Short mmCIF file of C-alpha atoms in Angstrom, two decimals:
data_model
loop_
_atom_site.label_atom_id
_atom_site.label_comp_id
_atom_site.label_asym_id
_atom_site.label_seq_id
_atom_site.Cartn_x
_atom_site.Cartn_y
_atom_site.Cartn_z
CA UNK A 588 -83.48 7.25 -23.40
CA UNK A 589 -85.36 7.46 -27.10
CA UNK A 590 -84.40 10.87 -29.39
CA UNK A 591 -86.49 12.10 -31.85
CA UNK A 592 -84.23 12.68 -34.86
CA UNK A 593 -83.65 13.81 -37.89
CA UNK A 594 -79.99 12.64 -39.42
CA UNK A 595 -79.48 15.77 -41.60
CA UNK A 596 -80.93 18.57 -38.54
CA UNK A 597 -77.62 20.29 -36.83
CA UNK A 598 -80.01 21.03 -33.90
CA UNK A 599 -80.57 16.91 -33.72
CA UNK A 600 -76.67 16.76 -33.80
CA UNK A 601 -75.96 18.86 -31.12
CA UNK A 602 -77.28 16.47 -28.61
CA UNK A 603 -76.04 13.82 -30.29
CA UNK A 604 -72.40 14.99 -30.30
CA UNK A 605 -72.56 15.85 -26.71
CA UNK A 606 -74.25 12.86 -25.83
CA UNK A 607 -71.28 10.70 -27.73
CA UNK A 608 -68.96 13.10 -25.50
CA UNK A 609 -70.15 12.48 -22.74
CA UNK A 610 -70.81 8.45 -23.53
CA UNK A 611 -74.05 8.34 -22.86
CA UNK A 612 -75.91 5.74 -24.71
CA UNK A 613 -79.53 6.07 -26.07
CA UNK A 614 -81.93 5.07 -28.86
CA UNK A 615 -82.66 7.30 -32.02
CA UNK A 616 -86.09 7.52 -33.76
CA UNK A 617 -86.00 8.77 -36.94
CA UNK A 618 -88.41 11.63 -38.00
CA UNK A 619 -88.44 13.81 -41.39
CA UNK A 620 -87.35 17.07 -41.74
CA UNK A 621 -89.60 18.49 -44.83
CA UNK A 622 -92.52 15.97 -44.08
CA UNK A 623 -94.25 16.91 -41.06
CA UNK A 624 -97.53 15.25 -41.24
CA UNK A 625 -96.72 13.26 -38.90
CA UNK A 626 -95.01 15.31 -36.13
CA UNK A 627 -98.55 16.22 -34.10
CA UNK A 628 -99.15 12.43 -33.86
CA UNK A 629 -96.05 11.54 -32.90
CA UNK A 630 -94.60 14.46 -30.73
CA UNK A 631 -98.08 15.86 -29.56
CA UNK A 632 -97.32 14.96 -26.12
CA UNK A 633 -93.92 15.24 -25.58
CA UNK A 634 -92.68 18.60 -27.00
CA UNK A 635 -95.63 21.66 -27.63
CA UNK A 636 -93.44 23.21 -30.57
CA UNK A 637 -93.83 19.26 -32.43
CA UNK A 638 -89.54 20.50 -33.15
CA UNK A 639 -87.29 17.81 -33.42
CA UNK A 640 -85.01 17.34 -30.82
CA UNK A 641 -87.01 15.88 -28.36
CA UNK A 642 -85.66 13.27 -25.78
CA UNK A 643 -87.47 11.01 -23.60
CA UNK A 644 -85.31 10.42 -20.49
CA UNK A 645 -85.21 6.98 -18.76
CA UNK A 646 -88.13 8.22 -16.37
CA UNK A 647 -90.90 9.23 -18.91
CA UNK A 648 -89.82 12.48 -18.60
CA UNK A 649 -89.36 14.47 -22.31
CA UNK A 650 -87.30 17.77 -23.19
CA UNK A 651 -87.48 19.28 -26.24
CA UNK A 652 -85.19 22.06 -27.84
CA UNK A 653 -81.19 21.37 -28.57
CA UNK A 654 -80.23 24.17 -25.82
CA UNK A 655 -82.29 22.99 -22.86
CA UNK A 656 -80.96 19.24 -24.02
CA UNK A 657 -77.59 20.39 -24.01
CA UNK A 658 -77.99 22.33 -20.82
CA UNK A 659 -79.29 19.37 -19.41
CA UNK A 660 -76.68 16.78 -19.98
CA UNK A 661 -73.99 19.57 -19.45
CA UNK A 662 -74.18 20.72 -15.97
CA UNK A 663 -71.51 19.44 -13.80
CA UNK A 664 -69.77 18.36 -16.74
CA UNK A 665 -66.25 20.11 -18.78
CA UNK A 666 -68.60 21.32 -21.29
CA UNK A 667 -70.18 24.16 -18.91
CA UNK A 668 -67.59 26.32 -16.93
CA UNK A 669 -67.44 26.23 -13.57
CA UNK A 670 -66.62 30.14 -13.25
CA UNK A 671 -69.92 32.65 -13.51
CA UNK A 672 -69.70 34.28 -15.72
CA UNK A 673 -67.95 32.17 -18.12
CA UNK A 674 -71.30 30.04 -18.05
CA UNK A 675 -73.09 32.97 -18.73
CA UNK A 676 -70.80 33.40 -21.71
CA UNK A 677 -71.95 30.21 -22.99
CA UNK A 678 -75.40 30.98 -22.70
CA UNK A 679 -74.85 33.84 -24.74
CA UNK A 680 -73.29 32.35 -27.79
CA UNK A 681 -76.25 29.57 -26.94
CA UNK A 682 -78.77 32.55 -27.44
CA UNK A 683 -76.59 34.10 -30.81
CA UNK A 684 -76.51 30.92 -31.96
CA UNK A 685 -80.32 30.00 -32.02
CA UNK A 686 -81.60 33.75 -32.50
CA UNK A 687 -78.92 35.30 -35.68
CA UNK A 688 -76.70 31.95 -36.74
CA UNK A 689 -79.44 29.32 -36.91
CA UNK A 690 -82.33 31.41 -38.65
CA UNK A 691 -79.89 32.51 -41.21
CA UNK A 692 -77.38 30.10 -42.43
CA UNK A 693 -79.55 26.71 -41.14
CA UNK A 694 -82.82 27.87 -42.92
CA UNK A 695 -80.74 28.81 -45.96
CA UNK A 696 -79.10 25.35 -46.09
CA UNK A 697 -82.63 23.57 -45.97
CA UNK A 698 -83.97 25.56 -48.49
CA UNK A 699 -81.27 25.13 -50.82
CA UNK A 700 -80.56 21.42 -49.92
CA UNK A 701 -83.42 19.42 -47.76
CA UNK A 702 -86.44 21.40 -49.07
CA UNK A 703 -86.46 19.97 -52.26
CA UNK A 704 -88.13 23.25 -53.76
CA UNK A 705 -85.60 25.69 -52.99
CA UNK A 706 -87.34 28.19 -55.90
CA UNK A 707 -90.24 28.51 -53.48
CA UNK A 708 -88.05 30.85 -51.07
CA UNK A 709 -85.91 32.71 -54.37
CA UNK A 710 -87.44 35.95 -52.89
CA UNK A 711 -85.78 36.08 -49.11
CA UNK A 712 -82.46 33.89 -50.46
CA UNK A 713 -80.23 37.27 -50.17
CA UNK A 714 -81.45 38.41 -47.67
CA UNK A 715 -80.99 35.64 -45.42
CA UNK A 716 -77.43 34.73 -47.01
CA UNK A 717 -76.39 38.08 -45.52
CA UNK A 718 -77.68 37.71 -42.38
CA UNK A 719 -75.75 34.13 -42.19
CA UNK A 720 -72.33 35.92 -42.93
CA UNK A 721 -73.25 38.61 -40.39
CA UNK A 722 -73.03 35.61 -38.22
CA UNK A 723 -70.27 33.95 -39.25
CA UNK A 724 -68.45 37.39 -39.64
CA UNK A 725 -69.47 38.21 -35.73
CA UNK A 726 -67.65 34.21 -34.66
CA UNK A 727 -64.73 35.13 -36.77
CA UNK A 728 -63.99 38.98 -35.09
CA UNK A 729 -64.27 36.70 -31.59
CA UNK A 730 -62.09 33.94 -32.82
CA UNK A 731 -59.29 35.81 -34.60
CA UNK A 732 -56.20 37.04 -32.64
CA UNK A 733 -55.66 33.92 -31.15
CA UNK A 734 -58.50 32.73 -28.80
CA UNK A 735 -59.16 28.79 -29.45
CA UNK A 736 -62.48 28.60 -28.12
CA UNK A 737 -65.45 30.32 -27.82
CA UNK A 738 -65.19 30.75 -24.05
CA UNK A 739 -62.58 30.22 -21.77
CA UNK A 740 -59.92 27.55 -22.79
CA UNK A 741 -61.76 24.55 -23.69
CA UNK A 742 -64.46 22.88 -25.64
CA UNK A 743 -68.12 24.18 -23.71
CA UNK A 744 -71.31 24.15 -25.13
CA UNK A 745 -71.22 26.85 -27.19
CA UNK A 746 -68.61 25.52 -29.27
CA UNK A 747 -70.91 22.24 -29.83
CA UNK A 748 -73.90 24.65 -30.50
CA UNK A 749 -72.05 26.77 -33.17
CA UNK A 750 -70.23 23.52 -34.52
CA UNK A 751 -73.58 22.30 -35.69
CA UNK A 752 -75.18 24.34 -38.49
CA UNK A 753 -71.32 25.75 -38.91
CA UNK A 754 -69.48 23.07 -40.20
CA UNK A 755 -72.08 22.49 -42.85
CA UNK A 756 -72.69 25.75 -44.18
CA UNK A 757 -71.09 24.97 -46.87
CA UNK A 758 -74.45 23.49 -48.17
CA UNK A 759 -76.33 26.37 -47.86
CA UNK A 760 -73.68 27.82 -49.94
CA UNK A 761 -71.51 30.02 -47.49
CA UNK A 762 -67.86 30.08 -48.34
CA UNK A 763 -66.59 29.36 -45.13
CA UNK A 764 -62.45 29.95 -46.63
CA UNK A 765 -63.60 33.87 -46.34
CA UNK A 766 -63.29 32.85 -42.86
CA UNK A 767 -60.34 31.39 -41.59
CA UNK A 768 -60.41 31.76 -38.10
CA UNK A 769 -63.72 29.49 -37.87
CA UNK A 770 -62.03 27.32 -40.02
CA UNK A 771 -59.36 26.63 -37.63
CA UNK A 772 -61.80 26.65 -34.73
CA UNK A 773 -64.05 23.83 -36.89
CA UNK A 774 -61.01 21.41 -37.36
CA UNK A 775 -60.34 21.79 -33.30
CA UNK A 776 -64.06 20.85 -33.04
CA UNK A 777 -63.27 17.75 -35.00
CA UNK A 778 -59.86 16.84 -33.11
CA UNK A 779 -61.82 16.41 -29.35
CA UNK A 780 -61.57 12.98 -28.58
CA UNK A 781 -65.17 11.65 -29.02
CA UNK A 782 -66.41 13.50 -31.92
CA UNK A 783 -69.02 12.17 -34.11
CA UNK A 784 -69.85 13.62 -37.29
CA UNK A 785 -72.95 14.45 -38.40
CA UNK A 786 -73.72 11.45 -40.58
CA UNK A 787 -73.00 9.07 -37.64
#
């Protein structure tokens, strides 16, 4: 199997830590995450959007987006529940995750860090900040009182989707200590046996 990658993109990470979970080997090419000349030449055929992730599986075969990737390897495995509507819980903080937490605190974090002209986006800074603790603020009100996970009582795939952009908010800037619930839940991330961090 060949990934397009980009080291630095949490969406590239979440397949990547739940392909080192599930030991499942593959081969990584590297593509740039402000430069994307290239992306139409490269990923015309395989994934519409040009996005990085997009895996080619062992057949030809290539899937694009982090969810559907992580849905794919998944099923069958710990990481999806076997119960109903438990899985449907995990498709919902799937959904939360890509449609209020990602918009907000990962396009801040580029901006600020990756972009290199975070000035250029001054204007729509607040406003997205805000949104990205509306985010976190909605993970800590389900975490706190108790509940280790984000559904049911282990690791799924919505804790390796929110894990992602989560753990490094702290480079767009978000004081993640205002939240100590997610805190908690982000070091039991990190304990799993198998975990990779992002940099690996």
């Amino acid at each position: 199997m060949l990934l397009y990658d980009s080291p630095v993109s949490g969406n590239c990470y979440k397949a990547r830590l739940l392909l080192a979970h599930l030991g499942i080997p593959y081969e990584r090419l590297t593509m740039d995450v402000a430069d994307r000349s290239n992306r139409r030449e490269v990923l015309g055929g395989l994934n519409p959007a040009l996005r990085v992730p997009t895996l080619v599986l062992d057949d030809g075969r290539a899937l694009g987006e982090s969810g559907a990737i992580l849905w794919y390897f998944g099923e069958g495995t710990r990481f999806v529940p076997q119960e109903r509507y438990e899985r449907a819980q995990v498709l919902q903080w799937m959904f939360f995750e890509q449609y209020d937490h990602e918009p907000a605190i990962a396009v801040v974090r580029f901006w600020l860090t990756y972009s290199g002209r975070s000035e250029a986006f001054a204007d729509r800074l607040e406003e997205r900040t805000a949104a990205g603790y509306r985010a976190l603020g909605a993970m800590e009100g389900h975490l706190e009182g108790g509940r280790e996970w984000f559904v049911g009582g282990g690791m799924t795939l919505a804790d390796i989707a929110l894990y992602a952009y989560t753990h490094v908010a702290g480079e767009g800037r978000f004081e993640l200590d205002r939240f100590p619930a997610v805190q908690s839940w982000l070091g039991r991330v990190a304990a799993v046996p198998g975990h990779v961090p992002i940099d690996a």
